[in-house]
Amino acid sequence: MARIGLCLGAGGIVGHAYHAGTLSALAEATGWDPRHSEIVVGTSAGSAYGALLRAGLSVADLAARALGQPLSQEGRTSLSRVPPMTGPPALPRRQPGEWLRPASVGALARTALQPWRFRPGILAAALLPEGRIETAGMAEVYQPLFGDAWPEKAFWACAVRLADGERVVFGREGAPATDVAQAVRASCAIPAFFEPAEINGVKYIDGGAHSVTNLDLLAGQELDLVLVTAPMSVSRGTRVTGLVSQYRNVQAFQLGREARRVRRGGTPVVAFQPTGDDLGVMGVNAMDIGRRTAVVKQARESTLRRLERPDMKERLLPLFSKG
């Protein structure tokens, strides 16, 4: 059987819905089950979705859950232990002086002393104050599914150590020990919004501060194909305007660099990034739970159309390999 790597990018609640729509379409069109991925790399919303896959939930059930449709018996049994997804609470008001308290002097110092390692997301996370919305509730979703156990198949959840801005990949050999619930909590701790997740006395923030996909982690893993879903990027040739939209161009550029690194090792990469039609449905607020249903439907339709192209069928040939 082909060794497939799955990379799930950041993107908040809307990004979670994009993963659901894209992967359910991919499974429907090819017959491939993302639960069989050799490695799942997740960042922020991608770590949350990836953890559910590693818990054994199918992409069909995850899409149905977002759409409010009936689940399979297997899905009902698993999700009966999981609280429903809700929108985030409102951002607490801050006193003007609070915005002058950087979250990490250490990360700022490292950026100054090692400018060749500069990453805009790390700098922004270090300059902004720590988030104030509690993240403990995130763990309630995953603790019943995993307990203290880690999935048997590789699951890497990306976070950033707040003290120095270093990327930490929970679940990979050499990473700090923790459980899935806490790893996902750390990976999803959006800077200046959610409070940092503290694990064994160390504070962590959203892995998207380093990279919204962290695709480069799959370089050299001897995979036959890497699939990427990148809700915060934008597909090639899509015209975007405005500051938020230009941010997507930056992420697309970074994704391209990371993809080239994986390809240099001989592993093909196929990336699914929002089209113009997708962006029209996704909006600019990644935490808008009211868009979830529409995003799942749009991402599914957009992906199915793309998969009809002859070139895509050839590029995805490893998905059809049975051994």
mmCIF file with all atom_site columns, N, CA and C in Angstrom, residues 222-263:
data_model
loop_
_atom_site.group_PDB
_atom_site.id
_atom_site.type_symbol
_atom_site.label_atom_id
_atom_site.label_alt_id
_atom_site.label_comp_id
_atom_site.label_asym_id
_atom_site.label_entity_id
_atom_site.label_seq_id
_atom_site.pdbx_PDB_ins_code
_atom_site.Cartn_x
_atom_site.Cartn_y
_atom_site.Cartn_z
_atom_site.occupancy
_atom_site.B_iso_or_equiv
_atom_site.pdbx_formal_charge
_atom_site.auth_seq_id
_atom_site.auth_comp_id
_atom_site.auth_asym_id
_atom_site.auth_atom_id
_atom_site.pdbx_PDB_model_num
ATOM 1   N N  . GLU A 1 222 ? 10.216 9.421  3.168   1.00 0.00 ? 222 GLU A N  1
ATOM 2   C CA . GLU A 1 222 ? 10.061 8.274  2.277   1.00 0.00 ? 222 GLU A CA 1
ATOM 3   C C  . GLU A 1 222 ? 8.594  7.976  1.990   1.00 0.00 ? 222 GLU A C  1
ATOM 4   N N  . LEU A 1 223 ? 7.870  9.021  1.644   1.00 0.00 ? 223 LEU A N  1
ATOM 5   C CA . LEU A 1 223 ? 6.449  8.894  1.320   1.00 0.00 ? 223 LEU A CA 1
ATOM 6   C C  . LEU A 1 223 ? 6.263  8.834  -0.188  1.00 0.00 ? 223 LEU A C  1
ATOM 7   N N  . ASP A 1 224 ? 5.172  8.225  -0.612  1.00 0.00 ? 224 ASP A N  1
ATOM 8   C CA . ASP A 1 224 ? 4.873  8.150  -2.041  1.00 0.00 ? 224 ASP A CA 1
ATOM 9   C C  . ASP A 1 224 ? 4.126  9.379  -2.535  1.00 0.00 ? 224 ASP A C  1
ATOM 10  N N  . LEU A 1 225 ? 3.462  10.074 -1.627  1.00 0.00 ? 225 LEU A N  1
ATOM 11  C CA . LEU A 1 225 ? 2.688  11.263 -1.975  1.00 0.00 ? 225 LEU A CA 1
ATOM 12  C C  . LEU A 1 225 ? 2.366  12.019 -0.703  1.00 0.00 ? 225 LEU A C  1
ATOM 13  N N  . VAL A 1 226 ? 2.397  13.338 -0.790  1.00 0.00 ? 226 VAL A N  1
ATOM 14  C CA . VAL A 1 226 ? 1.955  14.189 0.317   1.00 0.00 ? 226 VAL A CA 1
ATOM 15  C C  . VAL A 1 226 ? 0.777  15.022 -0.159  1.00 0.00 ? 226 VAL A C  1
ATOM 16  N N  . LEU A 1 227 ? -0.293 14.985 0.603   1.00 0.00 ? 227 LEU A N  1
ATOM 17  C CA . LEU A 1 227 ? -1.476 15.802 0.348   1.00 0.00 ? 227 LEU A CA 1
ATOM 18  C C  . LEU A 1 227 ? -1.536 16.910 1.384   1.00 0.00 ? 227 LEU A C  1
ATOM 19  N N  . VAL A 1 228 ? -1.835 18.115 0.925   1.00 0.00 ? 228 VAL A N  1
ATOM 20  C CA . VAL A 1 228 ? -1.906 19.276 1.815   1.00 0.00 ? 228 VAL A CA 1
ATOM 21  C C  . VAL A 1 228 ? -3.260 19.945 1.642   1.00 0.00 ? 228 VAL A C  1
ATOM 22  N N  . THR A 1 229 ? -3.912 20.259 2.745   1.00 0.00 ? 229 THR A N  1
ATOM 23  C CA . THR A 1 229 ? -5.071 21.153 2.681   1.00 0.00 ? 229 THR A CA 1
ATOM 24  C C  . THR A 1 229 ? -4.690 22.396 3.477   1.00 0.00 ? 229 THR A C  1
ATOM 25  N N  . ALA A 1 230 ? -4.731 23.537 2.810   1.00 0.00 ? 230 ALA A N  1
ATOM 26  C CA . ALA A 1 230 ? -4.193 24.784 3.370   1.00 0.00 ? 230 ALA A CA 1
ATOM 27  C C  . ALA A 1 230 ? -5.253 25.883 3.345   1.00 0.00 ? 230 ALA A C  1
ATOM 28  N N  . PRO A 1 231 ? -6.131 25.940 4.342   1.00 0.00 ? 231 PRO A N  1
ATOM 29  C CA . PRO A 1 231 ? -7.226 26.912 4.345   1.00 0.00 ? 231 PRO A CA 1
ATOM 30  C C  . PRO A 1 231 ? -6.790 28.373 4.332   1.00 0.00 ? 231 PRO A C  1
ATOM 31  N N  . MET A 1 232 ? -5.573 28.667 4.819   1.00 0.00 ? 232 MET A N  1
ATOM 32  C CA . MET A 1 232 ? -5.144 30.060 4.919   1.00 0.00 ? 232 MET A CA 1
ATOM 33  C C  . MET A 1 232 ? -4.299 30.500 3.730   1.00 0.00 ? 232 MET A C  1
ATOM 34  N N  . SER A 1 233 ? -4.164 29.633 2.738   1.00 0.00 ? 233 SER A N  1
ATOM 35  C CA . SER A 1 233 ? -3.436 29.969 1.530   1.00 0.00 ? 233 SER A CA 1
ATOM 36  C C  . SER A 1 233 ? -4.442 30.378 0.449   1.00 0.00 ? 233 SER A C  1
ATOM 37  N N  . VAL A 1 234 ? -4.017 30.375 -0.798  1.00 0.00 ? 234 VAL A N  1
ATOM 38  C CA . VAL A 1 234 ? -4.900 30.703 -1.917  1.00 0.00 ? 234 VAL A CA 1
ATOM 39  C C  . VAL A 1 234 ? -4.370 29.989 -3.155  1.00 0.00 ? 234 VAL A C  1
ATOM 40  N N  . SER A 1 235 ? -5.265 29.482 -3.984  1.00 0.00 ? 235 SER A N  1
ATOM 41  C CA . SER A 1 235 ? -4.850 28.725 -5.157  1.00 0.00 ? 235 SER A CA 1
ATOM 42  C C  . SER A 1 235 ? -4.166 29.624 -6.180  1.00 0.00 ? 235 SER A C  1
ATOM 43  N N  . ARG A 1 236 ? -3.286 29.036 -6.960  1.00 0.00 ? 236 ARG A N  1
ATOM 44  C CA . ARG A 1 236 ? -2.528 29.781 -7.963  1.00 0.00 ? 236 ARG A CA 1
ATOM 45  C C  . ARG A 1 236 ? -3.476 30.426 -8.978  1.00 0.00 ? 236 ARG A C  1
ATOM 46  N N  . GLY A 1 237 ? -3.202 31.671 -9.295  1.00 0.00 ? 237 GLY A N  1
ATOM 47  C CA . GLY A 1 237 ? -3.991 32.381 -10.283 1.00 0.00 ? 237 GLY A CA 1
ATOM 48  C C  . GLY A 1 237 ? -5.227 33.060 -9.741  1.00 0.00 ? 237 GLY A C  1
ATOM 49  N N  . THR A 1 238 ? -5.506 32.876 -8.451  1.00 0.00 ? 238 THR A N  1
ATOM 50  C CA . THR A 1 238 ? -6.670 33.528 -7.844  1.00 0.00 ? 238 THR A CA 1
ATOM 51  C C  . THR A 1 238 ? -6.325 34.960 -7.482  1.00 0.00 ? 238 THR A C  1
ATOM 52  N N  . ARG A 1 239 ? -7.113 35.880 -7.941  1.00 0.00 ? 239 ARG A N  1
ATOM 53  C CA . ARG A 1 239 ? -6.854 37.291 -7.670  1.00 0.00 ? 239 ARG A CA 1
ATOM 54  C C  . ARG A 1 239 ? -7.467 37.667 -6.323  1.00 0.00 ? 239 ARG A C  1
ATOM 55  N N  . VAL A 1 240 ? -6.645 38.219 -5.458  1.00 0.00 ? 240 VAL A N  1
ATOM 56  C CA . VAL A 1 240 ? -7.119 38.634 -4.138  1.00 0.00 ? 240 VAL A CA 1
ATOM 57  C C  . VAL A 1 240 ? -6.747 40.096 -3.916  1.00 0.00 ? 240 VAL A C  1
ATOM 58  N N  . THR A 1 241 ? -7.587 40.787 -3.154  1.00 0.00 ? 241 THR A N  1
ATOM 59  C CA . THR A 1 241 ? -7.339 42.192 -2.832  1.00 0.00 ? 241 THR A CA 1
ATOM 60  C C  . THR A 1 241 ? -7.526 42.408 -1.341  1.00 0.00 ? 241 THR A C  1
ATOM 61  N N  . GLY A 1 242 ? -6.972 43.500 -0.840  1.00 0.00 ? 242 GLY A N  1
ATOM 62  C CA . GLY A 1 242 ? -7.109 43.811 0.574   1.00 0.00 ? 242 GLY A CA 1
ATOM 63  C C  . GLY A 1 242 ? -5.990 43.214 1.401   1.00 0.00 ? 242 GLY A C  1
ATOM 64  N N  . LEU A 1 243 ? -5.795 43.754 2.592   1.00 0.00 ? 243 LEU A N  1
ATOM 65  C CA . LEU A 1 243 ? -4.690 43.350 3.448   1.00 0.00 ? 243 LEU A CA 1
ATOM 66  C C  . LEU A 1 243 ? -4.800 41.890 3.851   1.00 0.00 ? 243 LEU A C  1
ATOM 67  N N  . VAL A 1 244 ? -5.990 41.459 4.288   1.00 0.00 ? 244 VAL A N  1
ATOM 68  C CA . VAL A 1 244 ? -6.161 40.077 4.721   1.00 0.00 ? 244 VAL A CA 1
ATOM 69  C C  . VAL A 1 244 ? -5.915 39.118 3.564   1.00 0.00 ? 244 VAL A C  1
ATOM 70  N N  . SER A 1 245 ? -6.405 39.495 2.386   1.00 0.00 ? 245 SER A N  1
ATOM 71  C CA . SER A 1 245 ? -6.218 38.637 1.220   1.00 0.00 ? 245 SER A CA 1
ATOM 72  C C  . SER A 1 245 ? -4.758 38.553 0.804   1.00 0.00 ? 245 SER A C  1
ATOM 73  N N  . GLN A 1 246 ? -4.037 39.666 0.912   1.00 0.00 ? 246 GLN A N  1
ATOM 74  C CA . GLN A 1 246 ? -2.614 39.634 0.573   1.00 0.00 ? 246 GLN A CA 1
ATOM 75  C C  . GLN A 1 246 ? -1.841 38.737 1.525   1.00 0.00 ? 246 GLN A C  1
ATOM 76  N N  . TYR A 1 247 ? -2.319 38.640 2.747   1.00 0.00 ? 247 TYR A N  1
ATOM 77  C CA . TYR A 1 247 ? -1.714 37.707 3.701   1.00 0.00 ? 247 TYR A CA 1
ATOM 78  C C  . TYR A 1 247 ? -1.749 36.291 3.140   1.00 0.00 ? 247 TYR A C  1
ATOM 79  N N  . ARG A 1 248 ? -2.823 35.963 2.437   1.00 0.00 ? 248 ARG A N  1
ATOM 80  C CA . ARG A 1 248 ? -2.930 34.639 1.835   1.00 0.00 ? 248 ARG A CA 1
ATOM 81  C C  . ARG A 1 248 ? -1.857 34.428 0.766   1.00 0.00 ? 248 ARG A C  1
ATOM 82  N N  . ASN A 1 249 ? -1.531 35.470 0.035   1.00 0.00 ? 249 ASN A N  1
ATOM 83  C CA . ASN A 1 249 ? -0.466 35.349 -0.964  1.00 0.00 ? 249 ASN A CA 1
ATOM 84  C C  . ASN A 1 249 ? 0.863  35.009 -0.307  1.00 0.00 ? 249 ASN A C  1
ATOM 85  N N  . VAL A 1 250 ? 1.109  35.613 0.851   1.00 0.00 ? 250 VAL A N  1
ATOM 86  C CA . VAL A 1 250 ? 2.337  35.329 1.588   1.00 0.00 ? 250 VAL A CA 1
ATOM 87  C C  . VAL A 1 250 ? 2.364  33.862 2.008   1.00 0.00 ? 250 VAL A C  1
ATOM 88  N N  . GLN A 1 251 ? 1.221  33.359 2.472   1.00 0.00 ? 251 GLN A N  1
ATOM 89  C CA . GLN A 1 251 ? 1.163  31.961 2.909   1.00 0.00 ? 251 GLN A CA 1
ATOM 90  C C  . GLN A 1 251 ? 1.310  31.008 1.731   1.00 0.00 ? 251 GLN A C  1
ATOM 91  N N  . ALA A 1 252 ? 0.757  31.394 0.579   1.00 0.00 ? 252 ALA A N  1
ATOM 92  C CA . ALA A 1 252 ? 0.917  30.567 -0.621  1.00 0.00 ? 252 ALA A CA 1
ATOM 93  C C  . ALA A 1 252 ? 2.384  30.494 -1.029  1.00 0.00 ? 252 ALA A C  1
ATOM 94  N N  . PHE A 1 253 ? 3.093  31.602 -0.912  1.00 0.00 ? 253 PHE A N  1
ATOM 95  C CA . PHE A 1 253 ? 4.515  31.631 -1.229  1.00 0.00 ? 253 PHE A CA 1
ATOM 96  C C  . PHE A 1 253 ? 5.287  30.717 -0.279  1.00 0.00 ? 253 PHE A C  1
ATOM 97  N N  . GLN A 1 254 ? 4.982  30.811 1.014   1.00 0.00 ? 254 GLN A N  1
ATOM 98  C CA . GLN A 1 254 ? 5.657  29.971 1.999   1.00 0.00 ? 254 GLN A CA 1
ATOM 99  C C  . GLN A 1 254 ? 5.341  28.493 1.755   1.00 0.00 ? 254 GLN A C  1
ATOM 100 N N  . LEU A 1 255 ? 4.096  28.202 1.438   1.00 0.00 ? 255 LEU A N  1
ATOM 101 C CA . LEU A 1 255 ? 3.709  26.823 1.140   1.00 0.00 ? 255 LEU A CA 1
ATOM 102 C C  . LEU A 1 255 ? 4.491  26.293 -0.059  1.00 0.00 ? 255 LEU A C  1
ATOM 103 N N  . GLY A 1 256 ? 4.660  27.140 -1.075  1.00 0.00 ? 256 GLY A N  1
ATOM 104 C CA . GLY A 1 256 ? 5.422  26.731 -2.243  1.00 0.00 ? 256 GLY A CA 1
ATOM 105 C C  . GLY A 1 256 ? 6.859  26.398 -1.897  1.00 0.00 ? 256 GLY A C  1
ATOM 106 N N  . ARG A 1 257 ? 7.465  27.186 -1.026  1.00 0.00 ? 257 ARG A N  1
ATOM 107 C CA . ARG A 1 257 ? 8.841  26.909 -0.600  1.00 0.00 ? 257 ARG A CA 1
ATOM 108 C C  . ARG A 1 257 ? 8.931  25.576 0.134   1.00 0.00 ? 257 ARG A C  1
ATOM 109 N N  . GLU A 1 258 ? 7.980  25.340 1.017   1.00 0.00 ? 258 GLU A N  1
ATOM 110 C CA . GLU A 1 258 ? 8.004  24.098 1.781   1.00 0.00 ? 258 GLU A CA 1
ATOM 111 C C  . GLU A 1 258 ? 7.743  22.896 0.869   1.00 0.00 ? 258 GLU A C  1
ATOM 112 N N  . ALA A 1 259 ? 6.851  23.076 -0.094  1.00 0.00 ? 259 ALA A N  1
ATOM 113 C CA . ALA A 1 259 ? 6.556  21.985 -1.030  1.00 0.00 ? 259 ALA A CA 1
ATOM 114 C C  . ALA A 1 259 ? 7.789  21.628 -1.863  1.00 0.00 ? 259 ALA A C  1
ATOM 115 N N  . ARG A 1 260 ? 8.542  22.648 -2.275  1.00 0.00 ? 260 ARG A N  1
ATOM 116 C CA . ARG A 1 260 ? 9.759  22.374 -3.054  1.00 0.00 ? 260 ARG A CA 1
ATOM 117 C C  . ARG A 1 260 ? 10.763 21.575 -2.232  1.00 0.00 ? 260 ARG A C  1
ATOM 118 N N  . ARG A 1 261 ? 10.822 21.842 -0.960  1.00 0.00 ? 261 ARG A N  1
ATOM 119 C CA . ARG A 1 261 ? 11.745 21.093 -0.100  1.00 0.00 ? 261 ARG A CA 1
ATOM 120 C C  . ARG A 1 261 ? 11.337 19.627 -0.039  1.00 0.00 ? 261 ARG A C  1
ATOM 121 N N  . VAL A 1 262 ? 10.039 19.352 0.048   1.00 0.00 ? 262 VAL A N  1
ATOM 122 C CA . VAL A 1 262 ? 9.570  17.969 0.077   1.00 0.00 ? 262 VAL A CA 1
ATOM 123 C C  . VAL A 1 262 ? 9.834  17.298 -1.268  1.00 0.00 ? 262 VAL A C  1
ATOM 124 N N  . ARG A 1 263 ? 9.566  18.028 -2.349  1.00 0.00 ? 263 ARG A N  1
ATOM 125 C CA . ARG A 1 263 ? 9.741  17.454 -3.690  1.00 0.00 ? 263 ARG A CA 1
ATOM 126 C C  . ARG A 1 263 ? 11.206 17.166 -4.000  1.00 0.00 ? 263 ARG A C  1
#
